[in-house]
Amino acid sequence: MIVSPSLLSADFGNLERDLDMINRSEAQMLHLDVMDGVFVPNISFGFPVIKYVQQLCTKQLDVHLMIVEPQKFVNEVRDTGATIMNVHYEVCPHLDRVVQQIHDAGMKAGVTLNPATPVSLLRDIVAQVELVLLMSVNPGFGGQKFIPNTLNKVRELARLIEETGSKAVIEVDGGVNDVTGRQLAEAGAQVLVAGNYVFKAEDPLAAIHTLAALS
Ligand code: DX5
Ligand code: ZN
């Protein structure tokens, strides 16, 4: 299992220490949640922080934009050094164009679905993206409870990916722990985002190892 710890739950007063832990861990990616207070009812951090993180972190940066009009910020995301840019389906009336812009900027494109947005809406875009991010909580906050219907969505998405010949990987974000992680692995998830489960753990390296060992 690919693990993408979510920086939102890190200790921002000790960011270098937490990033050093990530560098020493089995995580392959680091998940960065950008919020605008409009699309989601919270504000997190922006591009200067991600640039700083990029300088200190050896893992692939997986940027999750929870903002309206993400097409305005493709170059800013690229300039942080991030390799994956996730945009929400719900804010992209011209999703095909945004995906092309992300590719033209040299990044992998991810499309993200809120819990109530059906997987079937991806039929005509899934072959163009490298990643689909399924939200298993309503976006905006760390530490929320996993929504069990996500397991059905993972299975449906796996079928859609097979039917369309897409190479997209399935990533899940929200309420992931050892129990829900195992269920998600069985359903077909390939990347797990985990905030509180990793950063609030007594032994974050062991928490990452537990998720990484799932298959
Ligand atoms: C929620 C964010 C998540 C969050 C996950 O809006 O997109 O990435 O950090 O946190 P946990 O794993 O604690 O639910
Ligand atoms: Zn996220």
Short mmCIF file of C-alpha atoms and ligand atoms in Angstrom, two decimals:
data_model
loop_
_atom_site.label_atom_id
_atom_site.label_comp_id
_atom_site.label_asym_id
_atom_site.label_seq_id
_atom_site.Cartn_x
_atom_site.Cartn_y
_atom_site.Cartn_z
CA MET A 1 0.00 0.00 0.00
CA ILE A 2 1.21 3.49 -0.84
CA VAL A 3 0.87 5.78 2.19
CA SER A 4 0.44 9.54 1.91
CA PRO A 5 0.50 11.09 5.41
CA SER A 6 -1.53 14.30 5.57
CA LEU A 7 0.51 17.25 6.79
CA LEU A 8 -2.65 18.96 8.10
CA SER A 9 -2.34 16.93 11.32
CA ALA A 10 1.39 17.65 11.79
CA ASP A 11 2.78 19.94 14.47
CA PHE A 12 3.38 23.20 12.58
CA GLY A 13 5.59 24.42 15.39
CA ASN A 14 7.88 21.46 14.76
CA LEU A 15 7.52 21.02 11.03
CA GLU A 16 11.17 20.12 10.43
CA ARG A 17 10.99 17.36 13.04
CA ASP A 18 7.78 15.95 11.54
CA LEU A 19 9.17 16.10 7.99
CA ASP A 20 12.31 14.33 9.14
CA MET A 21 10.08 11.56 10.49
CA ILE A 22 8.27 11.37 7.11
CA ASN A 23 11.63 11.18 5.29
CA ARG A 24 12.66 8.23 7.45
CA SER A 25 9.29 6.48 7.05
CA GLU A 26 7.90 4.00 4.53
CA ALA A 27 5.53 6.66 3.16
CA GLN A 28 6.01 7.27 -0.56
CA MET A 29 4.04 10.50 -0.71
CA LEU A 30 3.15 13.47 1.46
CA HIS A 31 -0.40 14.83 1.22
CA LEU A 32 -0.88 18.62 1.38
CA ASP A 33 -4.37 20.05 1.94
CA VAL A 34 -4.93 23.56 0.58
CA MET A 35 -8.24 25.14 1.71
CA ASP A 36 -9.82 28.45 0.77
CA GLY A 37 -12.65 28.98 3.26
CA VAL A 38 -15.09 29.01 0.31
CA PHE A 39 -15.25 25.51 -1.12
CA VAL A 40 -14.67 24.13 2.38
CA PRO A 41 -15.41 25.82 5.74
CA ASN A 42 -11.78 26.08 6.79
CA ILE A 43 -8.46 27.64 5.73
CA SER A 44 -5.17 25.74 5.97
CA PHE A 45 -1.92 26.76 4.29
CA GLY A 46 -0.79 27.87 0.85
CA PHE A 47 2.01 27.77 -1.69
CA PRO A 48 4.86 29.36 0.36
CA VAL A 49 4.44 26.64 2.99
CA ILE A 50 4.39 23.88 0.35
CA LYS A 51 7.59 25.29 -1.21
CA TYR A 52 9.28 25.16 2.17
CA VAL A 53 8.02 21.62 2.75
CA GLN A 54 9.34 20.59 -0.66
CA GLN A 55 12.84 21.71 0.31
CA LEU A 56 12.80 19.53 3.40
CA CYS A 57 10.84 16.50 2.23
CA THR A 58 12.21 13.71 0.04
CA LYS A 59 8.77 12.22 -0.80
CA GLN A 60 6.46 12.97 -3.74
CA LEU A 61 4.19 15.88 -2.87
CA ASP A 62 0.50 15.11 -3.36
CA VAL A 63 -1.35 18.44 -3.35
CA HIS A 64 -5.10 18.33 -2.64
CA LEU A 65 -6.71 21.65 -3.58
CA MET A 66 -9.98 22.21 -1.70
CA ILE A 67 -10.51 25.54 -3.43
CA VAL A 68 -12.78 27.05 -6.06
CA GLU A 69 -11.26 27.82 -9.47
CA PRO A 70 -8.19 25.60 -9.07
CA GLN A 71 -7.34 26.18 -12.76
CA LYS A 72 -6.00 29.61 -11.72
CA PHE A 73 -3.23 28.01 -9.66
CA VAL A 74 -1.73 25.29 -11.87
CA ASN A 75 1.57 27.17 -12.30
CA GLU A 76 1.76 28.04 -8.60
CA VAL A 77 1.38 24.37 -7.68
CA ARG A 78 4.00 23.37 -10.24
CA ASP A 79 6.39 26.00 -8.90
CA THR A 80 6.22 24.47 -5.42
CA GLY A 81 7.86 21.35 -6.86
CA ALA A 82 4.78 19.18 -6.29
CA THR A 83 4.32 16.21 -8.63
CA ILE A 84 0.60 15.51 -8.17
CA MET A 85 -2.19 18.10 -8.35
CA ASN A 86 -5.66 17.03 -7.22
CA VAL A 87 -8.68 19.18 -8.10
CA HIS A 88 -12.25 18.63 -6.98
CA TYR A 89 -14.79 17.50 -9.58
CA GLU A 90 -17.38 19.76 -7.90
CA VAL A 91 -15.54 22.99 -8.77
CA CYS A 92 -14.43 22.19 -12.34
CA PRO A 93 -17.08 22.74 -15.02
CA HIS A 94 -14.24 22.38 -17.56
CA LEU A 95 -12.49 19.44 -15.98
CA ASP A 96 -11.03 18.13 -19.25
CA ARG A 97 -9.30 21.49 -19.79
CA VAL A 98 -7.95 21.62 -16.22
CA VAL A 99 -6.53 18.10 -16.57
CA GLN A 100 -4.76 19.15 -19.77
CA GLN A 101 -3.36 22.25 -18.03
CA ILE A 102 -2.00 20.10 -15.20
CA HIS A 103 -0.35 17.74 -17.71
CA ASP A 104 1.06 20.65 -19.72
CA ALA A 105 2.65 21.90 -16.50
CA GLY A 106 4.40 18.52 -16.15
CA MET A 107 2.39 17.16 -13.20
CA LYS A 108 0.21 14.12 -12.64
CA ALA A 109 -3.49 14.97 -12.56
CA GLY A 110 -5.83 13.77 -9.85
CA VAL A 111 -9.59 14.28 -9.72
CA THR A 112 -11.24 14.28 -6.30
CA LEU A 113 -14.83 13.39 -5.40
CA ASN A 114 -16.73 14.46 -2.30
CA PRO A 115 -18.61 11.69 -0.46
CA ALA A 116 -21.94 12.53 -2.17
CA THR A 117 -20.53 12.83 -5.71
CA PRO A 118 -21.08 9.62 -7.68
CA VAL A 119 -18.18 7.70 -9.20
CA SER A 120 -20.18 7.25 -12.42
CA LEU A 121 -19.59 10.95 -13.25
CA LEU A 122 -15.94 10.10 -13.97
CA ARG A 123 -16.68 7.81 -16.94
CA ASP A 124 -15.51 10.32 -19.56
CA ILE A 125 -12.43 11.62 -17.73
CA VAL A 126 -11.01 8.66 -15.82
CA ALA A 127 -8.79 7.49 -18.70
CA GLN A 128 -7.13 10.93 -18.77
CA VAL A 129 -6.07 11.12 -15.13
CA GLU A 130 -3.30 9.40 -13.19
CA LEU A 131 -5.20 9.38 -9.90
CA VAL A 132 -8.71 9.50 -8.46
CA LEU A 133 -9.02 10.72 -4.87
CA LEU A 134 -12.18 9.60 -3.08
CA MET A 135 -13.08 11.62 0.00
CA SER A 136 -14.20 9.37 2.83
CA VAL A 137 -15.15 12.38 4.99
CA ASN A 138 -16.58 15.76 4.06
CA PRO A 139 -13.47 17.81 3.27
CA GLY A 140 -12.26 20.62 5.50
CA PHE A 141 -11.02 19.00 8.71
CA GLY A 142 -8.76 16.25 9.93
CA GLY A 143 -9.84 13.73 12.53
CA GLN A 144 -13.33 12.96 11.21
CA LYS A 145 -15.10 9.61 11.11
CA PHE A 146 -14.76 7.41 8.01
CA ILE A 147 -17.92 7.22 5.85
CA PRO A 148 -18.46 3.47 5.19
CA ASN A 149 -20.14 3.95 1.78
CA THR A 150 -16.66 4.86 0.51
CA LEU A 151 -15.96 1.11 0.32
CA ASN A 152 -18.73 0.72 -2.30
CA LYS A 153 -17.33 3.70 -4.20
CA VAL A 154 -13.83 2.18 -4.25
CA ARG A 155 -15.22 -1.08 -5.68
CA GLU A 156 -17.28 0.80 -8.29
CA LEU A 157 -14.29 2.94 -9.24
CA ALA A 158 -12.08 -0.13 -9.63
CA ARG A 159 -14.66 -1.56 -12.08
CA LEU A 160 -14.87 1.73 -14.00
CA ILE A 161 -11.08 1.93 -14.27
CA GLU A 162 -10.95 -1.59 -15.65
CA GLU A 163 -13.80 -1.00 -18.14
CA THR A 164 -12.28 2.21 -19.49
CA GLY A 165 -8.68 0.98 -19.64
CA SER A 166 -7.65 3.81 -17.31
CA LYS A 167 -4.32 3.66 -15.50
CA ALA A 168 -5.60 5.81 -12.61
CA VAL A 169 -4.70 4.77 -9.08
CA ILE A 170 -7.33 4.90 -6.35
CA GLU A 171 -6.51 7.10 -3.35
CA VAL A 172 -8.76 7.54 -0.30
CA ASP A 173 -8.71 10.47 2.14
CA GLY A 174 -10.35 10.86 5.54
CA GLY A 175 -10.75 8.77 8.68
CA VAL A 176 -8.16 6.22 7.58
CA ASN A 177 -6.72 4.03 10.34
CA ASP A 178 -5.61 0.40 10.68
CA VAL A 179 -9.22 -0.89 10.57
CA THR A 180 -10.63 1.27 7.75
CA GLY A 181 -7.28 0.96 5.94
CA ARG A 182 -7.62 -2.80 5.83
CA GLN A 183 -11.20 -2.55 4.53
CA LEU A 184 -10.07 -0.07 1.87
CA ALA A 185 -7.18 -2.29 0.80
CA GLU A 186 -9.59 -5.20 0.37
CA ALA A 187 -11.94 -3.01 -1.67
CA GLY A 188 -9.11 -2.01 -4.06
CA ALA A 189 -7.62 1.25 -2.76
CA GLN A 190 -3.96 1.74 -3.73
CA VAL A 191 -3.04 4.95 -1.86
CA LEU A 192 -4.16 5.82 1.68
CA VAL A 193 -4.04 9.36 3.06
CA ALA A 194 -3.77 9.46 6.84
CA GLY A 195 -3.59 12.54 9.05
CA ASN A 196 -4.51 11.93 12.66
CA TYR A 197 -3.77 8.21 12.55
CA VAL A 198 -0.13 9.01 11.73
CA PHE A 199 0.64 12.32 13.41
CA LYS A 200 -1.31 11.77 16.63
CA ALA A 201 0.10 8.26 17.06
CA GLU A 202 2.55 7.53 19.86
CA ASP A 203 4.79 5.98 17.21
CA PRO A 204 4.09 7.63 13.82
CA LEU A 205 6.67 5.45 12.01
CA ALA A 206 4.88 2.32 13.25
CA ALA A 207 1.49 3.74 12.19
CA ILE A 208 2.85 4.36 8.68
CA HIS A 209 4.33 0.87 8.64
CA THR A 210 0.95 -0.67 9.58
CA LEU A 211 -0.71 1.01 6.60
CA ALA A 212 2.20 0.35 4.22
CA ALA A 213 2.04 -3.37 5.04
CA LEU A 214 -1.61 -3.65 3.91
CA SER A 215 -2.19 -5.35 0.57
C1 DX5 B 1 -9.72 16.58 5.00
C2 DX5 B 1 -8.38 16.47 4.36
C3 DX5 B 1 -7.63 15.25 4.80
C4 DX5 B 1 -7.29 15.21 6.26
C5 DX5 B 1 -7.37 13.78 6.68
O1 DX5 B 1 -10.41 17.63 4.43
O2 DX5 B 1 -8.52 16.40 2.94
O3 DX5 B 1 -6.47 15.04 4.00
O4 DX5 B 1 -6.02 15.72 6.58
O5 DX5 B 1 -7.22 13.70 8.05
P1 DX5 B 1 -7.60 12.38 8.85
O6 DX5 B 1 -6.78 11.26 8.30
O7 DX5 B 1 -7.26 12.74 10.26
O8 DX5 B 1 -9.08 12.12 8.65
ZN ZN B 2 -6.78 15.78 1.67
#
